[in-house]
Coordinates of C-alpha atoms and ligand atoms in Angstrom, one line a residue:
X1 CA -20.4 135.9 76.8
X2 CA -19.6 137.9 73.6
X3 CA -20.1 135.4 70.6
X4 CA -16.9 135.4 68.2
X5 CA -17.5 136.8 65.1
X6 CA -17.8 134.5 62.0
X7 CA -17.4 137.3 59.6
X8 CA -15.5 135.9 56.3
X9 CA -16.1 132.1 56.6
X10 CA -16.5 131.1 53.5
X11 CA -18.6 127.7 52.9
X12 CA -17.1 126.4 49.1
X13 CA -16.0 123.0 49.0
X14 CA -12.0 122.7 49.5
X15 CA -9.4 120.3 49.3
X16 CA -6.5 120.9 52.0
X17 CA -3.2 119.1 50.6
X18 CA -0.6 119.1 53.7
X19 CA 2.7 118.3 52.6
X20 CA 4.7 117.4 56.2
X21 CA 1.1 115.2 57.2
X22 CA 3.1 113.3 59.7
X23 CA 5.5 116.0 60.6
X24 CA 5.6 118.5 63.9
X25 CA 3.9 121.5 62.8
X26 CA 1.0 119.3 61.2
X27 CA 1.0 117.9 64.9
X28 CA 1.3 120.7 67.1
X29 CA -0.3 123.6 64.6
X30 CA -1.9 122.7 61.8
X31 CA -4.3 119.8 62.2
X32 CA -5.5 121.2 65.6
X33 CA -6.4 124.1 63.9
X34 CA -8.0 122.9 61.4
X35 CA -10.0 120.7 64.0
X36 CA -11.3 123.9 65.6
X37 CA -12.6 125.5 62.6
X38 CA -14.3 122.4 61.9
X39 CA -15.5 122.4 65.6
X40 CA -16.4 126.0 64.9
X41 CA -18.3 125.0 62.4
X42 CA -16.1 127.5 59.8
X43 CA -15.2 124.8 57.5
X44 CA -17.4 124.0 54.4
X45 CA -19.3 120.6 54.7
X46 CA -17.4 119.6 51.7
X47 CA -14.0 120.6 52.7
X48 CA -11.6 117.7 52.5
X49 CA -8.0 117.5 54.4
X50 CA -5.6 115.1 52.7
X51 CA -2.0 114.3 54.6
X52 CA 1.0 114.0 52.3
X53 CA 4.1 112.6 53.4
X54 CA 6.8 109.6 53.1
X55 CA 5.8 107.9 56.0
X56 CA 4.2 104.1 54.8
X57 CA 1.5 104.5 55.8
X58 CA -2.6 104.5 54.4
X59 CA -5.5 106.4 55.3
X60 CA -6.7 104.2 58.1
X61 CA -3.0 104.4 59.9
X62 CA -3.0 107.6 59.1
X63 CA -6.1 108.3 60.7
X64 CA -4.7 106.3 63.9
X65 CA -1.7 108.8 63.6
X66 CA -3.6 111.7 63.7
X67 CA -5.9 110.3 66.8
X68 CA -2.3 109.5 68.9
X69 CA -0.5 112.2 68.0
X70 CA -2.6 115.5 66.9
X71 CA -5.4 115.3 69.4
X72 CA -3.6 115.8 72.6
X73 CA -2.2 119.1 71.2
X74 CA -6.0 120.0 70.8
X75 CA -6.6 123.0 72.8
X76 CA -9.7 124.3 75.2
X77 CA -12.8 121.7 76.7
X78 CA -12.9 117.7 76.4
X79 CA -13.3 116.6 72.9
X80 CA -16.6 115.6 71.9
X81 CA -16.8 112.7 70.1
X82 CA -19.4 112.8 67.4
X83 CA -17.3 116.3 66.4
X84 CA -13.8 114.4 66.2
X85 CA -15.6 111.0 64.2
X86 CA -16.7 113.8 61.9
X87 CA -13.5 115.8 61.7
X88 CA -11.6 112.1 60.7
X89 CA -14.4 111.6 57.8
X90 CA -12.9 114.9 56.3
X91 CA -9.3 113.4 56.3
X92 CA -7.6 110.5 53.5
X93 CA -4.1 110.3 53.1
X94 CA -1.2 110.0 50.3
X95 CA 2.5 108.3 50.7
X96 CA 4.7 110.3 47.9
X97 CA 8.2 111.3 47.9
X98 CA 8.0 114.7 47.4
X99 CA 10.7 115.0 45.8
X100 CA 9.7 113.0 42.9
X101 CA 7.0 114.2 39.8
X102 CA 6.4 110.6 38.9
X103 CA 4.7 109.6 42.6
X104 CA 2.6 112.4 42.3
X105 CA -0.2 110.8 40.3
X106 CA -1.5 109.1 43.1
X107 CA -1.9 112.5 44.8
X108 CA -3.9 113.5 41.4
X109 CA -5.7 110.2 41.3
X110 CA -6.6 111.5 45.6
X111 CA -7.6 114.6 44.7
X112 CA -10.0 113.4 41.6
X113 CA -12.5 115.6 39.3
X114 CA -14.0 117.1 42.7
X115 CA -14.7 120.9 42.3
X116 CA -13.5 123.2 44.5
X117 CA -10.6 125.2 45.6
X118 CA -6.9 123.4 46.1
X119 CA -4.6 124.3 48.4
X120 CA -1.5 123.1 48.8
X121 CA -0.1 124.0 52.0
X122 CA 3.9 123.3 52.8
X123 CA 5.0 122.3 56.3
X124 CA 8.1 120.8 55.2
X125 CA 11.8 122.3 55.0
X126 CA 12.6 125.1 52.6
X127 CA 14.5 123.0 50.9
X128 CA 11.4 121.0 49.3
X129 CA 9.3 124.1 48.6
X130 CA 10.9 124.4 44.9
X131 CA 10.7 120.8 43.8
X132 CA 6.9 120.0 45.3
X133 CA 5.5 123.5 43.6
X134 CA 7.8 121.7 40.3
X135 CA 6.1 118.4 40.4
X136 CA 2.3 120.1 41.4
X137 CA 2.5 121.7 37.8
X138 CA 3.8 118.7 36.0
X139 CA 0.9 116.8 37.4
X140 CA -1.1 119.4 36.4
X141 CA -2.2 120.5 40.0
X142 CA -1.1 124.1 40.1
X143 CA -3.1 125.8 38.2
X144 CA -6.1 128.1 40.1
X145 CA -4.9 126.1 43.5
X146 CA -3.6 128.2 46.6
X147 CA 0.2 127.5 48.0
X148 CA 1.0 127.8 52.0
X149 CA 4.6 128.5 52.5
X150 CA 5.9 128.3 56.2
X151 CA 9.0 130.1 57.3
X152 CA 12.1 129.6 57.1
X153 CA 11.9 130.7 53.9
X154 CA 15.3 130.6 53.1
X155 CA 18.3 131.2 55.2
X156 CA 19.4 134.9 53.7
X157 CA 18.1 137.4 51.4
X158 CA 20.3 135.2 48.1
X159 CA 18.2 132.3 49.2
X160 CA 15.0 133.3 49.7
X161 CA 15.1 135.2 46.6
X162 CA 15.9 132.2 44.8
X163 CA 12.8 130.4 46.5
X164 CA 10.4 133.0 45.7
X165 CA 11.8 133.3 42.0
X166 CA 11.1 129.8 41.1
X167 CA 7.7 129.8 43.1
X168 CA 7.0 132.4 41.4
X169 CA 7.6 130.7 37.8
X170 CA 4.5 128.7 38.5
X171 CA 2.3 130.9 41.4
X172 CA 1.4 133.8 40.8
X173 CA 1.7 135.9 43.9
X174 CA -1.9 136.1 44.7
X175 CA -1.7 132.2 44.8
X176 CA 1.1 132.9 47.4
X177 CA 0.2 132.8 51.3
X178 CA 3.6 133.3 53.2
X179 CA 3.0 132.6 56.8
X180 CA 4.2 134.6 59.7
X181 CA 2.0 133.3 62.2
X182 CA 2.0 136.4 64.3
X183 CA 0.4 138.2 62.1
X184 CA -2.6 136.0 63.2
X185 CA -2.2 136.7 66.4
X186 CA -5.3 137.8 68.1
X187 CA -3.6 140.7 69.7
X188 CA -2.0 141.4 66.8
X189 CA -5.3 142.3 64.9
X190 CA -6.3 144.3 67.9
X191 CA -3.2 146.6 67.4
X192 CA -5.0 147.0 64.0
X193 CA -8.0 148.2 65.3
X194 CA -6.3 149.8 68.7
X195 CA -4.9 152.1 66.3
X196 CA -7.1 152.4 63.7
X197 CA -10.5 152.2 65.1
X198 CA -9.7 155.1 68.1
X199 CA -8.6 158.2 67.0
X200 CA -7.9 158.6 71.1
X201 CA -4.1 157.5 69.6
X202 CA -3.2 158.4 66.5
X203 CA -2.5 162.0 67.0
X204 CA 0.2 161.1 69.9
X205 CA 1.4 158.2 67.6
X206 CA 4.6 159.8 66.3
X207 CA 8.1 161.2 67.4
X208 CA 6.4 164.7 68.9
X209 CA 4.9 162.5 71.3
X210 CA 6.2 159.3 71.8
X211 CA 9.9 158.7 73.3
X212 CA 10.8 155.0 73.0
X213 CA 9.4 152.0 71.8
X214 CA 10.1 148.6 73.0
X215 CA 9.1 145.0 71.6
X216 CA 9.9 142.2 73.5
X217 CA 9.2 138.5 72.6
X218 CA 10.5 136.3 74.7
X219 CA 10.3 132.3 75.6
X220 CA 11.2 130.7 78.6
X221 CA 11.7 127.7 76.0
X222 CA 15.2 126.2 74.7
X223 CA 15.6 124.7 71.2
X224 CA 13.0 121.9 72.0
X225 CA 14.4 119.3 70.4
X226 CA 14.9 121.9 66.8
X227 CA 18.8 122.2 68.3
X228 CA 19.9 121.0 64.4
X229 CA 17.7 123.8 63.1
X230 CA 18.0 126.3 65.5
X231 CA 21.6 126.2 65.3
X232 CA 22.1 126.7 61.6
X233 CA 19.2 129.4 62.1
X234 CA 19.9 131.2 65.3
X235 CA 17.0 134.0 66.8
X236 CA 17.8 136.5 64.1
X237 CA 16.6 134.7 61.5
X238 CA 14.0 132.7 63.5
X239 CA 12.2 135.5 65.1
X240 CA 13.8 139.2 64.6
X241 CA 13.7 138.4 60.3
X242 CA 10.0 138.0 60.3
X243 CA 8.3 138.2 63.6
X244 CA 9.7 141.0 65.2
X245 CA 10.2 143.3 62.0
X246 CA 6.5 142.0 61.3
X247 CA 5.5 143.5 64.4
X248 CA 7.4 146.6 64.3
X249 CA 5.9 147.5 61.0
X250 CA 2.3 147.2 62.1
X251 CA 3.2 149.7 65.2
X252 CA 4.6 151.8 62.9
X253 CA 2.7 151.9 60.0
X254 CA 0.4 154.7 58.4
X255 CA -2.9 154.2 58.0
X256 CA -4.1 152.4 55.2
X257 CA -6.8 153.7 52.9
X258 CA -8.6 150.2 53.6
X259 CA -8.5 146.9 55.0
X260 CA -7.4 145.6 51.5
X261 CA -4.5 142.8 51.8
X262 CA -2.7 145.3 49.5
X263 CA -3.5 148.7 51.2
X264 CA -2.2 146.9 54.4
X265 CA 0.8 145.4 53.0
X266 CA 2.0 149.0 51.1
X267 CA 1.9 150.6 54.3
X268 CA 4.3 147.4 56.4
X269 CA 6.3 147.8 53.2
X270 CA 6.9 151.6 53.5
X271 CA 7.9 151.0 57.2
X272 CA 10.3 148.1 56.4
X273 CA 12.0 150.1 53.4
X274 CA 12.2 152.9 56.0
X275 CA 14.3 151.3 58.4
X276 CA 17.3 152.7 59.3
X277 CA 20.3 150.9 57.9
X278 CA 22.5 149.6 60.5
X279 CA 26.6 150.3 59.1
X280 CA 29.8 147.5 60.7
X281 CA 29.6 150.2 63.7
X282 CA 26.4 150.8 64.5
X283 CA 26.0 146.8 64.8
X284 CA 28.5 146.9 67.2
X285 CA 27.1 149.4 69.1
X286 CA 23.4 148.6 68.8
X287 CA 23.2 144.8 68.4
X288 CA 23.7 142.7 71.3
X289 CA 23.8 138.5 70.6
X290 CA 23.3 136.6 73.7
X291 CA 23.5 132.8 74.3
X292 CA 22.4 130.8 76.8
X293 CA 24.3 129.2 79.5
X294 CA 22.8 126.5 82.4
X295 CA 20.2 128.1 84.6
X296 CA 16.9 127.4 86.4
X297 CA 13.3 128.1 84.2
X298 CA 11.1 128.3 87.3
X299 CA 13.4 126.0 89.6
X300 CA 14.2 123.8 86.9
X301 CA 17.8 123.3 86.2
X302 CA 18.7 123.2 82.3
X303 CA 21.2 123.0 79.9
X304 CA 23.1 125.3 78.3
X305 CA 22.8 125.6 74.4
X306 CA 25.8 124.1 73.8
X307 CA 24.2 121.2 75.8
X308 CA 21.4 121.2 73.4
X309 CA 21.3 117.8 71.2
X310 CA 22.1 118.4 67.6
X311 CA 23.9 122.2 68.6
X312 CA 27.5 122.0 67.1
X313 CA 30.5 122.3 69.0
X314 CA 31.8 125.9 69.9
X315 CA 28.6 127.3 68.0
X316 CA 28.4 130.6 68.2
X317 CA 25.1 130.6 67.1
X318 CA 22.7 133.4 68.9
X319 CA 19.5 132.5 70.8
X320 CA 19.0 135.7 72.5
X321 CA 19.0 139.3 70.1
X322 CA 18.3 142.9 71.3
X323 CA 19.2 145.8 68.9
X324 CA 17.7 149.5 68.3
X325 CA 16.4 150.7 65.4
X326 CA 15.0 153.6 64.1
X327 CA 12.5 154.2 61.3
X328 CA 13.5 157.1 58.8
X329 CA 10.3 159.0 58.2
X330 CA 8.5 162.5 59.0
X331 CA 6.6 160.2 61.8
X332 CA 9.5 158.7 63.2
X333 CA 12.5 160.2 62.7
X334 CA 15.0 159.7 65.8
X335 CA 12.4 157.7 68.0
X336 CA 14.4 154.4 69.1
X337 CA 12.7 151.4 68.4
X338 CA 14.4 148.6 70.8
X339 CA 13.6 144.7 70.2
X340 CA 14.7 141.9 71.8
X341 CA 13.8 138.1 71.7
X342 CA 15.5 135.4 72.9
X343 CA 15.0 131.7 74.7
X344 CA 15.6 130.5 77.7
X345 CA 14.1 133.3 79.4
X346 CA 13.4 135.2 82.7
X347 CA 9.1 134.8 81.3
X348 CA 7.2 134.4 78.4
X349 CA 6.1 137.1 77.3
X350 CA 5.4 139.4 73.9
X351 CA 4.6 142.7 74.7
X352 CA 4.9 146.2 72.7
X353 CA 5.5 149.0 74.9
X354 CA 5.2 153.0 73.7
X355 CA 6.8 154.8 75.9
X356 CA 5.2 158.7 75.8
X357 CA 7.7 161.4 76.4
X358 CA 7.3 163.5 80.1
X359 CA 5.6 166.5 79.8
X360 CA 7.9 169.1 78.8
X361 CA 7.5 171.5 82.7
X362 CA 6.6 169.8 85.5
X363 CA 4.6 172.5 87.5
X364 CA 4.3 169.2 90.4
X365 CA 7.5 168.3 90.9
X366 CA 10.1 166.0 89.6
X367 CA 7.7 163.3 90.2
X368 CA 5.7 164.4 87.0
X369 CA 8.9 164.0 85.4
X370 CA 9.9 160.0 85.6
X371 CA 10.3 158.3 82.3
X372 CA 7.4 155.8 81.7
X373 CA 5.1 157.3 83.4
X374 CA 2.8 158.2 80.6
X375 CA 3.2 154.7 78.8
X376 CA 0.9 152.2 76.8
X377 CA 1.9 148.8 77.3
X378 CA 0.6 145.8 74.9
X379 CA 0.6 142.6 75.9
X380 CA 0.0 139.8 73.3
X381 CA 1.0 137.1 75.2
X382 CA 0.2 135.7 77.8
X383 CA -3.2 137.1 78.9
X384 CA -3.3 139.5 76.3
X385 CA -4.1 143.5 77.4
X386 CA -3.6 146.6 77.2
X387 CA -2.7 148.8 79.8
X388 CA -2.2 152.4 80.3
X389 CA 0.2 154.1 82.6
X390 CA -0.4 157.2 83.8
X391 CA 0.5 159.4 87.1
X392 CA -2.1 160.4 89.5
X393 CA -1.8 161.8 93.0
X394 CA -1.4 159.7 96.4
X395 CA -4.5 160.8 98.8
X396 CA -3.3 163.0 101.4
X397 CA -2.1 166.2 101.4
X398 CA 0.9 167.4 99.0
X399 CA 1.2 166.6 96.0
X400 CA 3.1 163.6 95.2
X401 CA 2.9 162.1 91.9
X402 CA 2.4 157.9 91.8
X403 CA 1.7 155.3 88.7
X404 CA -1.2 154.6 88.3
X405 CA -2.6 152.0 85.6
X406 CA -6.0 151.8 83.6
X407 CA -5.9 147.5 82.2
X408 CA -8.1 146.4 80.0
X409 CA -7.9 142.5 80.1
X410 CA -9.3 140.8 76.9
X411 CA -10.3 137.5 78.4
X412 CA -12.0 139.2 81.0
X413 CA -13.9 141.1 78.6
X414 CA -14.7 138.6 76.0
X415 CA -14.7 136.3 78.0
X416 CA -12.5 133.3 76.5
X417 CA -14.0 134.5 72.6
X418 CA -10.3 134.1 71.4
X419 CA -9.0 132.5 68.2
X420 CA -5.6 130.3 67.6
X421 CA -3.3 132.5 65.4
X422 CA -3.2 129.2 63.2
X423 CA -7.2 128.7 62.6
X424 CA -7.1 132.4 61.4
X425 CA -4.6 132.2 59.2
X426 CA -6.0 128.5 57.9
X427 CA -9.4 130.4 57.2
X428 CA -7.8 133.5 55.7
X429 CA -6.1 130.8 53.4
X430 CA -9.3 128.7 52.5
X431 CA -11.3 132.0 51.9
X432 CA -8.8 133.7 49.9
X433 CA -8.1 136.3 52.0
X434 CA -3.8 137.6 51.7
X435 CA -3.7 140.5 54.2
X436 CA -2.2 138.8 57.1
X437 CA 0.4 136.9 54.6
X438 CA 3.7 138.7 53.9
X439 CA 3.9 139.8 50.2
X440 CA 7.4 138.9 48.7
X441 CA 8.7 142.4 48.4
X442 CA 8.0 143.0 52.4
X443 CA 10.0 139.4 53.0
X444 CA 12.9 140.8 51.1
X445 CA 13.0 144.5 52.7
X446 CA 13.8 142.5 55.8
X447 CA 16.3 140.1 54.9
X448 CA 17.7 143.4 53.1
X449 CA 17.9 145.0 56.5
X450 CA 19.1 141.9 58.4
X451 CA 22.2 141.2 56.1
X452 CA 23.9 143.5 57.6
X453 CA 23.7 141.8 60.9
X454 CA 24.6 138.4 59.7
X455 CA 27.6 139.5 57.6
X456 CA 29.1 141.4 60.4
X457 CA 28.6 138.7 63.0
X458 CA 30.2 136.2 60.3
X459 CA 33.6 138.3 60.3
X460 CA 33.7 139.2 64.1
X461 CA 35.7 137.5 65.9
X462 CA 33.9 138.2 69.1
X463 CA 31.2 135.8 70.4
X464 CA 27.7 135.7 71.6
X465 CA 27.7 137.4 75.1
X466 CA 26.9 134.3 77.6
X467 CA 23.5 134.4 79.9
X468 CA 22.1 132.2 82.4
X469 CA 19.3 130.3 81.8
X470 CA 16.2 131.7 83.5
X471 CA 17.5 135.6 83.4
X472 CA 16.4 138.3 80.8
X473 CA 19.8 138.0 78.7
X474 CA 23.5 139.3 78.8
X475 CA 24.1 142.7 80.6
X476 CA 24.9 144.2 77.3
X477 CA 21.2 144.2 76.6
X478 CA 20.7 146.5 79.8
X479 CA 23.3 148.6 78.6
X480 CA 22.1 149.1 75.5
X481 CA 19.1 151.1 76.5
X482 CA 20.6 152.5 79.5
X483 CA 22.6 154.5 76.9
X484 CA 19.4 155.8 75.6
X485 CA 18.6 156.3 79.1
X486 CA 15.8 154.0 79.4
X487 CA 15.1 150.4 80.4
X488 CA 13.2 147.2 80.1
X489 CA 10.2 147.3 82.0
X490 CA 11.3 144.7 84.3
X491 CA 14.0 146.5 85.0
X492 CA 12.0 149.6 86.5
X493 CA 12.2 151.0 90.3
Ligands
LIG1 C1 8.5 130.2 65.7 C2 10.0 130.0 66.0 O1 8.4 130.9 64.5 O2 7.9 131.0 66.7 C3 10.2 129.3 67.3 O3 10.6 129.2 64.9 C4 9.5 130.1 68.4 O4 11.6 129.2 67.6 C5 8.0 130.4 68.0 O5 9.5 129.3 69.6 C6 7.3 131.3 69.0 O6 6.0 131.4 68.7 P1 4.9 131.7 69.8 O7 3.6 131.7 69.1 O8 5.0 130.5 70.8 O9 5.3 132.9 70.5

């Protein structure tokens, strides 16, 4: 078994302030992963986890919160018990209203004299991030101390901006750790070093060589019980915003000079300020909004959206986005990129896939001509892999072209050596470390390039094209890249 690197832990005493301690994320995401650094031994001996929230509640209840609630979302083998008494030592708690300065003393009176790096990580609504970073520097708490903001930050480019400008009144932006979490995606990093630790593919990584790209991130999941969220939200700002555009710029960015958060984040930048701007017809054309209507999810009957608890009315909200766009540069010019997301799935499933153009003279036949069958397919969920599709000749005589595919499985390889996207990004956060956090100026090129979108669907009077559950969204989505004369892959043969 190949042992997973530990490069970069970083073994200085911390204090860990979650605001949201008794909310979902803290549940599902954040405490778990915090447990398995601590499992992993990555967290410093002296690294202290306090849970803030409004619930009544004292460090022994919350303690008994945290064993009901946080460790059945504790992934991999049984739970050992000496490991978990020590992970609860780690952990104290603090009733405040975060919304008011004056209850924050008793945070400062938690938090003491103790040395050692502060972070202050928000898992509450956007609409608290302004007045907790407020009250963290009346108490005095800001200064030197780290601050975790999760998405959605904001709901548009006017109100994000107006987040990050009074943020960043009292953080600087190297205190600042925006969180996409697919940017700590195990597979994600791999597309890093896919690209830029081969040089097998960078010379056929550009328009000469490469036809199409696709990126598809789809959930078999509805709203999940988020339907009063999700419906003032919708997938474009949930996942196209920030995931997908996140995504899409490491595909296509150039090559940084270093690993540097900086050198990294110039180069997503570039790609995001590159993208091609999308006028009131080209939406039309290029954007498809689906919405989900009853249907099975492996046999299962479910709802349709409008269904969903807390989902207005006649909402015309989208859960299902698939749209082309192209990247205006020397390296991409005229190459379709085509995303899609969307719930209530066909599969779950993220996968990029680089479609490389047919050789330009087939001396073997049409065969050698098919689209995608020179194609590089990368999976980063489930069972993350990459495979390469190539054409090779059926035994026999003649000479009849057939797919062949080269798959290199990563579990297989490494044999379970994986990391949750959220311990990364928790230990990138502790040790200081910003390249997998989106810099403001990359978070506003893409609300700049999705506010198009959302101000065209807000005057249109047509609605989100209707899809049964359990399919891979409306037709129009098909039809989109059949114009481009391609498909979605599980649309081939
Ligand atoms: C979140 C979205 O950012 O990503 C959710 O708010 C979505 O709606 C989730 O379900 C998908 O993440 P993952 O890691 O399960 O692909």
């Amino acid at each position: 078994m190949t042992k997973r690197s530990t490069a970069g832990s970083d073994h200085s005493p911390f204090a860990f302030v979650l605001f949201g301690g008794t909310g979902d994320l803290a549940m599902r995401k954040i405490l778990p992963a915090l447990f398995a650094a601590h499992r992993d031994g990555l967290l410093a001996a002296d690294g202290r986890i306090v849970g803030v929230a409004q619930t009544a509640l004292d460090t022994s209840g919350y303690l008994q919160w945290v064993r009901e609630h946080v460790k059945p979302h504790i992934a991999g083998a049984s739970i050992d018990d000496a490991t978990w008494r020590s992970f609860l030592e780690r952990i104290a708690y603090v009733q405040l209203d975060a919304s008011q300065p004056e209850t924050y003393s008793a945070l400062r009176d938690a938090l003491g004299t103790a040395s050692g790096r502060r972070i202050f990580y928000l898992a509450t609504g956007p609409a608290l991030f302004v007045p907790i970073c407020g009250a963290l520097a009346s108490a005095g708490l800001s200064e030197g101390s780290r601050i975790v903001l999760e998405k959605p930050l904001g709901y548009d480019l006017e109100s994000s901006n107006a987040i990050n400008d009074a943020v960043g009144q009292i953080f600087n932006e190297d205190q600042i750790y925006r969180i996409d979490h697919y940017l700590g995606k195990e597979a994600v990093q791999n597309l890093l070093a896919l690209r830029f630790g081969n040089s097998l593919f960078e010379p056929l990584w550009r328009r000469e060589w490469v036809e199409s790209i696709q990126i598809t991130v789809a959930e078999e999941l509805g709203v999940e019980g988020r339907g009063n969220f999700y419906d003032q939200t919708g997938a474009l700002r949930d996942m196209v915003q920030n995931h997908l555009l996140q995504l899409l710029s490491i595909i296509a960015m150039e090559p940084p000079g270093s690993m540097d958060a900086d050198a990294v984040r110039d180069e997503k930048l570039r790609v995001l300020r590159a993208l091609k701007p999308l006028p009131a017809d080209e939406i039309r054309r290029s954007v498809v909004r689906g919405q989900y209507h009853p249907g099975a999810i492996k046999n299962t009957p479910v709802c349709a959206y409008h269904a969903e608890a807390g989902v207005r009315p006649g909402s015309t909200t989208e859960t299902f986005v698939a749209l082309k766009v192209e990247v205006e540069n020397w390296r991409w010019a005229g190459v379709p990129f085509f995303l899609r997301t969307g719930k209530r799935l066909a599969g779950r499933v993220a996968e990029i896939v680089v479609n490389f153009r047919p050789v330009p003279h087939s001396a073997l036949g049409p065969s050698a001509l098919r689209p995608g069958s020179n194609r590089l397919t990368i999976r980063l969920q489930p069972n993350e892999s990459i495979r390469l599709s190539a054409l090779a000749k059926q035994p026999g005589m003649g000479m009849t072209l057939q797919g062949v595919h080269l798959d290199l499985a990563f579990d297989e390889f490494f044999q379970q050596d994986r990391m949750e996207a959220y311990e990364r990004l928790l230990l990138d956060v502790i040790g200081g470390r910003l390249a997998l956090f989106v810099r403001r100026d990359e978070q506003e090129a893409a609300w700049r390039w999705v506010a198009p979108i959302i101000e065209d669907w807000g005057t249109q009077a047509s609605l989100p094209k209707p899809y049964a559950s359990g399919t891979w969204g409306p037709a129009a989505s098909s039809a989109l890249l059949a114009r481009h004369n391609t498909c979605w892959p599980e649309e081939e043969n």
